[in-house]
CSV table of C-alpha atoms in Angstrom, one decimal:
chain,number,residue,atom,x,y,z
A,28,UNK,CA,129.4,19.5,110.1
A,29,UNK,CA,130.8,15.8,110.9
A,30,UNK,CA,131.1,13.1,108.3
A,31,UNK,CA,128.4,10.6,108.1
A,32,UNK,CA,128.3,8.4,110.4
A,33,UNK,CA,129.4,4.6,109.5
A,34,UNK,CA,127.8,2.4,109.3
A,35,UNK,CA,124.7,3.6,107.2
A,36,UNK,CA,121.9,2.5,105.6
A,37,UNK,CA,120.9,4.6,102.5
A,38,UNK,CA,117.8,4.8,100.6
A,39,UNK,CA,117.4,6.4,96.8
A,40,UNK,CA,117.2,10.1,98.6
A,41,UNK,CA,120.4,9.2,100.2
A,42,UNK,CA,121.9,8.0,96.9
A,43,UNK,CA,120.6,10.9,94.8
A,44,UNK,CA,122.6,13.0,97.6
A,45,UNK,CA,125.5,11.0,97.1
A,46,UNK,CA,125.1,11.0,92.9
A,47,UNK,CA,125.4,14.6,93.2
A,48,UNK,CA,128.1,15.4,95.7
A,49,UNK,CA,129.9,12.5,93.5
A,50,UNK,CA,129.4,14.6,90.4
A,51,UNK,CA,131.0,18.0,92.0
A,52,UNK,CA,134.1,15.7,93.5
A,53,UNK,CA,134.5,14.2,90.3
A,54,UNK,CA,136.7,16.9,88.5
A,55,UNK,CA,134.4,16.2,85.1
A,56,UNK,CA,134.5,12.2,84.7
A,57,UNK,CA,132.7,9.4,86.2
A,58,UNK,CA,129.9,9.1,84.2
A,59,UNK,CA,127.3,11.9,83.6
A,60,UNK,CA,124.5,12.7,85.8
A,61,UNK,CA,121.7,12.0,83.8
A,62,UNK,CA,123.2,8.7,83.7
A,63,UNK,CA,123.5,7.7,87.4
A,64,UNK,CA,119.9,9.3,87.8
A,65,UNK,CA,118.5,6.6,85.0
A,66,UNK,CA,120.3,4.2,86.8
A,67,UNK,CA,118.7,5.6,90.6
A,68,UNK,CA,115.3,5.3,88.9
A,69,UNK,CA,115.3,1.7,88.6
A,70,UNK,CA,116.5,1.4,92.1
A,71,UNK,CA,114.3,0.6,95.0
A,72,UNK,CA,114.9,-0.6,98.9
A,73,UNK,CA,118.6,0.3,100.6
A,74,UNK,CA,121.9,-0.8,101.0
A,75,UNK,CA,124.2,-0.8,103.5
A,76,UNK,CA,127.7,1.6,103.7
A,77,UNK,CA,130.4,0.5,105.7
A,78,UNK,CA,133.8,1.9,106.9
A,79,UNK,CA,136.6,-0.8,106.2
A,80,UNK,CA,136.7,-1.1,109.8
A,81,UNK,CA,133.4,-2.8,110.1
A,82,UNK,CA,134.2,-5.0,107.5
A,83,UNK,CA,133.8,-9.3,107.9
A,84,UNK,CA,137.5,-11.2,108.2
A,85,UNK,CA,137.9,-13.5,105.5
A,86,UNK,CA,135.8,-11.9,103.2
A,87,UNK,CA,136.0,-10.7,99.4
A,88,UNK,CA,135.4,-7.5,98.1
A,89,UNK,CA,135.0,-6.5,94.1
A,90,UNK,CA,135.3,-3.0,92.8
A,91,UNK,CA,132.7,-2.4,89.7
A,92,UNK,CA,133.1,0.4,87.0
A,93,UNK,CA,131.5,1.5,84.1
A,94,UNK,CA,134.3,2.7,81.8
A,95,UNK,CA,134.6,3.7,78.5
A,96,UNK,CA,133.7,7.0,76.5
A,97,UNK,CA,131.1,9.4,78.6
A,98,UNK,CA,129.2,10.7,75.6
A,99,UNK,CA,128.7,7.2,74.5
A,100,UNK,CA,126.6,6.9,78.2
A,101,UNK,CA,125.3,9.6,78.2
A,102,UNK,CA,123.5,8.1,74.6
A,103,UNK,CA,122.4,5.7,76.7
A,104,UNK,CA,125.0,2.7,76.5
A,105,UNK,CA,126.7,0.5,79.7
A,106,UNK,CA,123.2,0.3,82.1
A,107,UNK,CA,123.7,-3.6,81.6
A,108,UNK,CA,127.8,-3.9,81.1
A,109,UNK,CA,128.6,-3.7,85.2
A,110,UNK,CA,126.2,-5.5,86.0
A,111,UNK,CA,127.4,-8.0,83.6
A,112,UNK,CA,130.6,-7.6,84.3
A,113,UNK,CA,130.1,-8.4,87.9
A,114,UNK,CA,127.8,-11.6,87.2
A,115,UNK,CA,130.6,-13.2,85.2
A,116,UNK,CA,133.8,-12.3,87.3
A,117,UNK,CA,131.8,-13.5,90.4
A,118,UNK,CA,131.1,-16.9,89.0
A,119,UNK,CA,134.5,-17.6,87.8
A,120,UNK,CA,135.7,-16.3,91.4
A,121,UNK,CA,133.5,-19.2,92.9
A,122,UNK,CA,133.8,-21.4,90.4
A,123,UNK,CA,138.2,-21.2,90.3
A,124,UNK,CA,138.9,-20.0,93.7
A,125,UNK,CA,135.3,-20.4,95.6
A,126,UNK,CA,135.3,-17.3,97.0
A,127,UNK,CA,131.9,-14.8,96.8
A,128,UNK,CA,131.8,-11.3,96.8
A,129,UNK,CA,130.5,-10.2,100.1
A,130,UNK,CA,131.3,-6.4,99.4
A,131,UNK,CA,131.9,-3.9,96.2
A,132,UNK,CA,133.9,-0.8,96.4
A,133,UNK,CA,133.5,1.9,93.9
A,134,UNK,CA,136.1,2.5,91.2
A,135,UNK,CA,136.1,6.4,91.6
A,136,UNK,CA,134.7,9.0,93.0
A,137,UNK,CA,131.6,10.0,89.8
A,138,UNK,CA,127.8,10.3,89.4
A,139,UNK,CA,127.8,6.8,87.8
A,140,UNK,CA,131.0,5.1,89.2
A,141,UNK,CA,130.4,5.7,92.8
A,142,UNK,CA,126.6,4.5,92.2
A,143,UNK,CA,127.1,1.6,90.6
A,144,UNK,CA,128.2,-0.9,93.6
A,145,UNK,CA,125.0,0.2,95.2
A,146,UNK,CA,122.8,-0.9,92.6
A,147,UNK,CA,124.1,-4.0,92.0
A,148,UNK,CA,124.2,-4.3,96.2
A,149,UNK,CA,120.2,-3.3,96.2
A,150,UNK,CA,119.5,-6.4,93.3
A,151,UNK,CA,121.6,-8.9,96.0
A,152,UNK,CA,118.5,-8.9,98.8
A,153,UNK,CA,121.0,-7.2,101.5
A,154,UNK,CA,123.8,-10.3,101.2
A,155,UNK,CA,126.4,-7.0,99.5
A,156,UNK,CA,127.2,-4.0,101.2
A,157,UNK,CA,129.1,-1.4,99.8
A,158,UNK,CA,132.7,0.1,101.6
A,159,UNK,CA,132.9,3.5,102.4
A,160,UNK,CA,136.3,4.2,100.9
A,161,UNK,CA,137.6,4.4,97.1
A,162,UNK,CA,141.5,4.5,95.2
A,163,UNK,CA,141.0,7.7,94.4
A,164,UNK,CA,139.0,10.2,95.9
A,165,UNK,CA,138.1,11.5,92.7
A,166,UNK,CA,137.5,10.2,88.9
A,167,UNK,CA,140.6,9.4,86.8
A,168,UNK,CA,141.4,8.5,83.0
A,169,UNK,CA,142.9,5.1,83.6
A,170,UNK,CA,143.5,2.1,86.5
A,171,UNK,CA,146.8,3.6,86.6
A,172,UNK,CA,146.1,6.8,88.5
A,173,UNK,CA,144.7,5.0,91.2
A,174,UNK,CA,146.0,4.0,94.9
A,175,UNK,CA,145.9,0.6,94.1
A,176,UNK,CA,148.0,1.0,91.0
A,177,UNK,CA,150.2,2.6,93.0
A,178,UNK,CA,150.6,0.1,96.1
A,179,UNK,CA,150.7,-2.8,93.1
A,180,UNK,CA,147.6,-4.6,94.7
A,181,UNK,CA,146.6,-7.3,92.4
A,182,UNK,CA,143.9,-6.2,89.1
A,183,UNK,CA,142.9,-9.4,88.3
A,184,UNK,CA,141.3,-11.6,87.6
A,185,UNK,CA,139.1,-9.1,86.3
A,186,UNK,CA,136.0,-9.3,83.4
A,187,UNK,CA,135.3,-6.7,80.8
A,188,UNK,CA,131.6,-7.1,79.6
A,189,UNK,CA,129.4,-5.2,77.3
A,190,UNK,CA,125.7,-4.1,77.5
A,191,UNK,CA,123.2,-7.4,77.3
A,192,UNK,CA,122.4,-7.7,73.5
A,193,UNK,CA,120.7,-10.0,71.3
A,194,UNK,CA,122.3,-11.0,68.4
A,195,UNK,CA,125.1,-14.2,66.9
A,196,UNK,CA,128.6,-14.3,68.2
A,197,UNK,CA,127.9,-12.9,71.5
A,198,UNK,CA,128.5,-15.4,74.7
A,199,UNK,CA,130.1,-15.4,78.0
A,200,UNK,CA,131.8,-18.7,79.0
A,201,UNK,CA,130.0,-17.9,83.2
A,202,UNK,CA,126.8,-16.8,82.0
A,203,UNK,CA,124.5,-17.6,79.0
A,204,UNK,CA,122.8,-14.6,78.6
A,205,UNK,CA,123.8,-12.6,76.0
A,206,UNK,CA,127.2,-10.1,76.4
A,207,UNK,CA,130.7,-10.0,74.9
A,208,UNK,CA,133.0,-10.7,77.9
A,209,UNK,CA,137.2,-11.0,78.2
A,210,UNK,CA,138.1,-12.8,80.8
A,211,UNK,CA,141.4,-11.3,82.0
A,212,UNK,CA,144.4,-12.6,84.2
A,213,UNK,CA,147.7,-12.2,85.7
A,214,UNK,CA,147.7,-8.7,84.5
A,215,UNK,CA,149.2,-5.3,85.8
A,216,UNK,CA,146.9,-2.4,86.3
A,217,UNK,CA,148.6,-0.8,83.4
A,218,UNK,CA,148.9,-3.7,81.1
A,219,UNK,CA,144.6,-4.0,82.2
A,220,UNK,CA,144.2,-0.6,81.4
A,221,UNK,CA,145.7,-1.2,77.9
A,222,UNK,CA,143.2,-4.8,77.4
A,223,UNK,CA,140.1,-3.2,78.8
A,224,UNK,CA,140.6,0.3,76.0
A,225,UNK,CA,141.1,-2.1,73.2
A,226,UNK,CA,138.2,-4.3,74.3
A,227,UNK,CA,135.5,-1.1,74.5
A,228,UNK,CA,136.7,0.2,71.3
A,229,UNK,CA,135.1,-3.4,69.4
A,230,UNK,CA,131.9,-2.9,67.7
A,231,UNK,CA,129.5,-4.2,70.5
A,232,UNK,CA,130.7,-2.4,72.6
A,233,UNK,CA,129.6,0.9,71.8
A,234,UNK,CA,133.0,2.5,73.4
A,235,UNK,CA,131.5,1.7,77.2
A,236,UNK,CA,131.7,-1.6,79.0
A,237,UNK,CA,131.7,-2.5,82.6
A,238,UNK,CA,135.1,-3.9,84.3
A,239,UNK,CA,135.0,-6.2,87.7
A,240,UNK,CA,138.2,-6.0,88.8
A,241,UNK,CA,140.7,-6.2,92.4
A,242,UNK,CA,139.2,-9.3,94.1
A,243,UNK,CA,140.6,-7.7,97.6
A,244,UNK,CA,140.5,-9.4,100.5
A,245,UNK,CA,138.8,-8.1,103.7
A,246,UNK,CA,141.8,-9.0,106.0
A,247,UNK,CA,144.4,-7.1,103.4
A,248,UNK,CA,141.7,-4.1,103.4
A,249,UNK,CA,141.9,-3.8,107.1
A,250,UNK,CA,145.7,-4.3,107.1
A,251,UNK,CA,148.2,-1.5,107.6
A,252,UNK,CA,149.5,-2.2,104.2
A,253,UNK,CA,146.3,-1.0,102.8
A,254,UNK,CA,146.3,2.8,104.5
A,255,UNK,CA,148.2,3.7,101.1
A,256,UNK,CA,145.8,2.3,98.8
A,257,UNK,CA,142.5,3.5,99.6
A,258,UNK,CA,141.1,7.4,100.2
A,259,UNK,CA,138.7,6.5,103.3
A,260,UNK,CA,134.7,8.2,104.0
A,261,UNK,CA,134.9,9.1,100.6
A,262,UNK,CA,131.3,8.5,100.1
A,263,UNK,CA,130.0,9.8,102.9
A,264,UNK,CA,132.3,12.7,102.3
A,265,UNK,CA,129.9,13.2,99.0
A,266,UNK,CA,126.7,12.5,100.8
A,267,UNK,CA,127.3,14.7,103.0
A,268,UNK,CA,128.3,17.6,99.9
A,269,UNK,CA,125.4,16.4,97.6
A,270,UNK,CA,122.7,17.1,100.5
A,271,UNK,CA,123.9,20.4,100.7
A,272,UNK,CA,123.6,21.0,96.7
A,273,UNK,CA,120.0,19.5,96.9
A,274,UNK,CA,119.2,22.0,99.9
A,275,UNK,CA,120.3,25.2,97.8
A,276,UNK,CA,121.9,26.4,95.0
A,277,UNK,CA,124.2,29.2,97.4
A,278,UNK,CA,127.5,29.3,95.9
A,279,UNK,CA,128.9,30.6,99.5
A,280,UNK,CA,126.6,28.0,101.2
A,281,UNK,CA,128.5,25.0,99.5
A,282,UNK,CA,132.3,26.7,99.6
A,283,UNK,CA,131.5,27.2,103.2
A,284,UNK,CA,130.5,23.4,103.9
A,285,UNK,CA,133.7,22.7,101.7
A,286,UNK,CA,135.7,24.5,104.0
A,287,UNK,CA,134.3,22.6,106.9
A,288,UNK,CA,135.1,19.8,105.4
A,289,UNK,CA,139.2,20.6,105.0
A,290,UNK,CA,138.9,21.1,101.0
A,291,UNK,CA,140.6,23.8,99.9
A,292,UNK,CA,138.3,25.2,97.4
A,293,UNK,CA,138.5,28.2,95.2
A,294,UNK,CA,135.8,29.6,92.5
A,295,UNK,CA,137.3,31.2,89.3
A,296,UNK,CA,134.7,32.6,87.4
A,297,UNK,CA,131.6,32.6,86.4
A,298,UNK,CA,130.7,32.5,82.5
A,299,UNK,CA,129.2,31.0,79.5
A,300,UNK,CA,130.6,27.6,77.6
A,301,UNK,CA,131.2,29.4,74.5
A,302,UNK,CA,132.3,26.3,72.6
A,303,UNK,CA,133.5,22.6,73.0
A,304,UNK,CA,136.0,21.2,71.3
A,305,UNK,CA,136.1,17.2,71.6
A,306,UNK,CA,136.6,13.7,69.6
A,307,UNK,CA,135.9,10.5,71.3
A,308,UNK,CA,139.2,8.2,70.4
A,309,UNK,CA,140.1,4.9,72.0
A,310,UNK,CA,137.3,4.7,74.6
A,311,UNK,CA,138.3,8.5,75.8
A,312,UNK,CA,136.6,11.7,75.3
A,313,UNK,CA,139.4,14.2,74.6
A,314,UNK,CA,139.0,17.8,74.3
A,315,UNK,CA,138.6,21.7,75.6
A,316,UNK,CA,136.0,23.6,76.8
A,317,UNK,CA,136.1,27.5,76.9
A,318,UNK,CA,134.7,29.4,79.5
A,319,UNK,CA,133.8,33.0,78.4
A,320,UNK,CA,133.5,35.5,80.9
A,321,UNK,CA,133.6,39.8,81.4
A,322,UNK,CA,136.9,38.9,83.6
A,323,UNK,CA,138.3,36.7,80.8
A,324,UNK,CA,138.1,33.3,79.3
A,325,UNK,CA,139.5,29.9,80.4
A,326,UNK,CA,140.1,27.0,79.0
A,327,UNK,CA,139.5,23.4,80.7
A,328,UNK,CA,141.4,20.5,78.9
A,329,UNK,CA,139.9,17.0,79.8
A,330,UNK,CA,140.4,13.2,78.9
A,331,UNK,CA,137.1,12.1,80.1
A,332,UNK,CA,138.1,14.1,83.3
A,333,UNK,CA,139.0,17.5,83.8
A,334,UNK,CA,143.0,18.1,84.1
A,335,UNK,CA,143.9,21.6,83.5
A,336,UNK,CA,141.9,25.0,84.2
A,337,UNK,CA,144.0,27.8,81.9
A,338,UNK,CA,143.5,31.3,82.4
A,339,UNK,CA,144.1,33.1,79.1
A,340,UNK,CA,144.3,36.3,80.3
A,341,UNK,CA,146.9,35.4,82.8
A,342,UNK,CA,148.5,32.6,81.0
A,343,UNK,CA,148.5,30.9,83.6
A,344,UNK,CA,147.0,27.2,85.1
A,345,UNK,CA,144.4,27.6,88.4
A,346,UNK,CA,144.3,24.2,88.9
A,347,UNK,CA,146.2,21.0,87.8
A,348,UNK,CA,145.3,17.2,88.1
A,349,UNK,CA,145.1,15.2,90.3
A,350,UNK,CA,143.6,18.8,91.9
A,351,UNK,CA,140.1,19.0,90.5
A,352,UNK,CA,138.0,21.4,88.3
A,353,UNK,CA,134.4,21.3,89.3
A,354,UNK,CA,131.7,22.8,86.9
A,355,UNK,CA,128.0,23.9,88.0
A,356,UNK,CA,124.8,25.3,86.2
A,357,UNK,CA,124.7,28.9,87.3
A,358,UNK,CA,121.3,29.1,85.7
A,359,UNK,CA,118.5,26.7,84.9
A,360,UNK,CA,118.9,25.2,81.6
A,361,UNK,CA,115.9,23.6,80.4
A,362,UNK,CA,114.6,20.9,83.3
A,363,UNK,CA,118.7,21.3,85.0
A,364,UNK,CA,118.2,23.8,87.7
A,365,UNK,CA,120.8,26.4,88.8
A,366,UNK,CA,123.4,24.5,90.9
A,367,UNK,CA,123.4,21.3,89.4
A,368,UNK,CA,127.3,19.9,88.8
A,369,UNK,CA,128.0,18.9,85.4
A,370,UNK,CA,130.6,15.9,84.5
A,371,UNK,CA,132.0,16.4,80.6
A,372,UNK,CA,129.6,14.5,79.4
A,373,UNK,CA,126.7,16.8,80.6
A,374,UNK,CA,127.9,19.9,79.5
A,375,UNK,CA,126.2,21.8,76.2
A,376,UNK,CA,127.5,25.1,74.7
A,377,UNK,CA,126.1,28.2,75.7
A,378,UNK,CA,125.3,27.0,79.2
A,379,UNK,CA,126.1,29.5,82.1
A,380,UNK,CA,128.1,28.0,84.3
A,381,UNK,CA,130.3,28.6,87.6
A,382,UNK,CA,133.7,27.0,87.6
A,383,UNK,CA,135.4,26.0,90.4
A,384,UNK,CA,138.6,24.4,92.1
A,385,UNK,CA,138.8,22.1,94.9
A,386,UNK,CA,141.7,20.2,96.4
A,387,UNK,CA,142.2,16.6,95.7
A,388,UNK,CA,142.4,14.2,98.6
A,389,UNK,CA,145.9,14.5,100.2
A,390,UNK,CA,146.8,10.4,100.1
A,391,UNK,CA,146.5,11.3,95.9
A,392,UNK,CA,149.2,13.4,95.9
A,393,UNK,CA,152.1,10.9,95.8
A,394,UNK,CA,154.7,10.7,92.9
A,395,UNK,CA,153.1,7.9,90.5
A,396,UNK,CA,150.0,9.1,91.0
A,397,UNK,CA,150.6,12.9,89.9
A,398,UNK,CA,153.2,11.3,86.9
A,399,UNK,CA,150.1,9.2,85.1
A,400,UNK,CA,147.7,12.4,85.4
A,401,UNK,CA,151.0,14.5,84.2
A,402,UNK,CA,151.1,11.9,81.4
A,403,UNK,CA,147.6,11.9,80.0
A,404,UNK,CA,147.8,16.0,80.2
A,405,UNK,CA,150.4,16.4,78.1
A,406,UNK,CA,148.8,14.2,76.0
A,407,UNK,CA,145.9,16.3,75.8
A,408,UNK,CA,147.9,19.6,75.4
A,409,UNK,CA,149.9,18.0,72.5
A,410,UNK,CA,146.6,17.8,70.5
A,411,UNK,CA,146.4,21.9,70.7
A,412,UNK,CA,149.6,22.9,69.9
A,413,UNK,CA,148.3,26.2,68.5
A,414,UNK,CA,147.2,27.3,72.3
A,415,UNK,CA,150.6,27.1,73.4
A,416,UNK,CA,149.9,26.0,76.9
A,417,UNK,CA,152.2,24.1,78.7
A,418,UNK,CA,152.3,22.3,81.7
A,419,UNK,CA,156.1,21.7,83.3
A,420,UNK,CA,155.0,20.2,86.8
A,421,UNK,CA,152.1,19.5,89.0
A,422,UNK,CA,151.6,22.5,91.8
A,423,UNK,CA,149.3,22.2,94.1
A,424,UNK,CA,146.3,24.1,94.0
A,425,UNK,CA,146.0,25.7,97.4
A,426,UNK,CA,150.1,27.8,95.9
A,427,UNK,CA,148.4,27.9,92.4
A,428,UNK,CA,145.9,30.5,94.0
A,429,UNK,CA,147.3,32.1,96.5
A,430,UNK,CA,145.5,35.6,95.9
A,431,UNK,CA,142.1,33.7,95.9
A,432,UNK,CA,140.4,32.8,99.1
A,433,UNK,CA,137.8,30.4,99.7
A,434,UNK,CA,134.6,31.7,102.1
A,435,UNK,CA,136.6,30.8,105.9
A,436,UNK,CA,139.7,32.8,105.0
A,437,UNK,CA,137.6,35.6,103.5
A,438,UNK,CA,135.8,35.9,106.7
A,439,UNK,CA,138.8,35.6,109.2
């Protein structure tokens, strides 16, 4: 199995593809499925992928989030805020600097995050395409756990806006329909982090708003200073994984293709979600999940994403950001058939589920990146102190489960 080739042209069956392989990759964040397919249905047409190699010289690219709490999405808030978001930053870009966006490039790897670029690129008549690459390779907490972060390419100017509303006291100095916006500048990623949490957490904003941000330009993107900043064929790489979820529900099937694919992968159990613990605080969703099962119970702490899987038997961790936990229906639950992946924001109590570890991209695992996901895990494990579970250092997956073996080592 080869990566998709780019560059492609993708229709809504591609995208659905993409929105689920997205999901599995996402380690739990990213905006919840149900979300990303509300936001398909109103889609119509294609877009266009492209590999930064085939990207225009002198050009502009804008990456395009939703961000916020994922249960507040999942109520239905932040369809309008990224699209918003991206109306207003691009008009002050041509207005200040007159430059206009001629790509987007998603946030994260997520159901909602990873779709979003595209439909804003399908509402632009075919003048946007989308670049096959992200900062991430999977979802994160915060700006700060990103490539970009990392390599200290400029945030801003960037624009946090809400979901249209009607109402006094809302405006946007580029637009005059009616949305909050902050217009932010001269900001690092974490200082931008810390505006765009205290700007979702006002009243209008429901806890979700949409965040343009990292004006790139095409000829930095296509430089060799930018091989650090960016996971490449990350989208086609969940094309290419959410096809093969749509085509079956094979457990074996999909750790095979994972395999094929270089991604260490690794299932550790398969059980019931006996009971979620969670409280949605400063535009985060911050809690545990436990996973019931005849073999034993795990726990899966998450901030928005998924950071830790604990096995309580063994006290021991199976898999530790930026590594990823993925979670799938192992039965149909209501109109959700078996095999669906779940992001934290889709997942119910008493829902069978198989659980799941896969590798996160290689060009993640660098020192600042693995110190910001260490950071918001102990955050998370300080809120349970009666669990006693702690968390020293990252280890990398692939040592963390050495007497597991995914489907190509079982059959050698």
């Amino acid at each position: 199995m080869q990566p998709i080739a780019t560059p492609a042209t993708l229709n809504t069956d591609d995208l659905k593809a993409m929105v689920y392989g997205a999901c599995f990759l996402a380690s739990g964040g990213g905006g919840p499925i149900s979300m990303a397919l509300d936001f398909l249905q109103r889609m119509s047409g294609t877009v266009s992928l492209l590999p930064v190699t085939q990207l225009e010289r002198d050009k502009t690219a804008l990456m395009v989030v939703d961000l916020g709490s994922p249960d507040a999405a999942a109520e239905g808030h932040g369809f309008t805020a990224p699209v918003n978001a991206f109306k207003s930053l691009s008009a002050y870009l041509k207005e200040k600097e007159q430059k206009t966006i001629a790509y987007l490039l998603p946030g994260e790897i997520g159901a909602v995050n990873t779709l979003i670029p595209f439909y804003i690129a399908s509402m632009m008549d075919g003048k946007i395409a989308v670049i096959d690459a992200d900062p991430s390779g999977r979802a994160d907490p915060r700006l700060t756990e990103t490539l970009l972060a990392a390599t200290d390419a400029p945030s801003c100017p960037a624009m946090i806006a809400s979901d249209t509303q009607t109402g006094a006291g809302l405006r946007c100095d580029w637009t005059a329909e009616p949305f909050a916006s902050t217009l932010f500048l001269d900001l690092s990623a974490a200082e931008l982090e810390e505006k765009a949490r205290e700007t979702v957490s006002q009243p209008e904003y429901h806890q979700v708003g949409g965040m343009a941000c990292y004006p790139l330009d095409t000829n930095f993107l296509q430089s060799p200073a930018a091989k650090n900043s960016l996971v490449y064929n990350s989208v086609g790489r969940a094309l290419i994984i959410g096809r093969q979820i749509l085509s079956s529900s094979s457990v074996p099937a999909l750790s095979m293709l994972l395999d094929l694919l270089h991604i260490h992968n690794y299932i550790f159990t398969e059980g019931k979600i006996s009971k979620i613990i969670n409280r949605t605080h400063g535009g985060f969703d911050v809690g545990k999940i436990i996973f019931s099962a005849p073999a034993g119970d795990y726990w899966v702490y998450y901030k928005n994403e998924s950071l830790l899987a604990w096995d309580v038997k063994q006290g021991r961790p199976h898999a530790i950001a930026p590594d990823c936990i993925n979670i799938m229906l192992a039965a149909a639950d209501g109109t959700t058939p078996a095999g669906t992946p779940l992001s934290t924001a889709d997942i119910r109590e008493g829902q069978s589920c198989t659980l799941w570890g896969t590798a996160c991209p290689e060009a993640i695992r660098i020192t600042p990146v693995i110190s910001q996901f260490m950071d918001d895990l102990n955050d998370i494990l300080s809120a349970f102190p009666e669990d006693h579970v702690a968390v020293s250092a990252y280890i990398p997956i692939e040592d963390l489960n050495l007497t597991l073996c995914t489907t190509e080592q079982a059959e050698k």
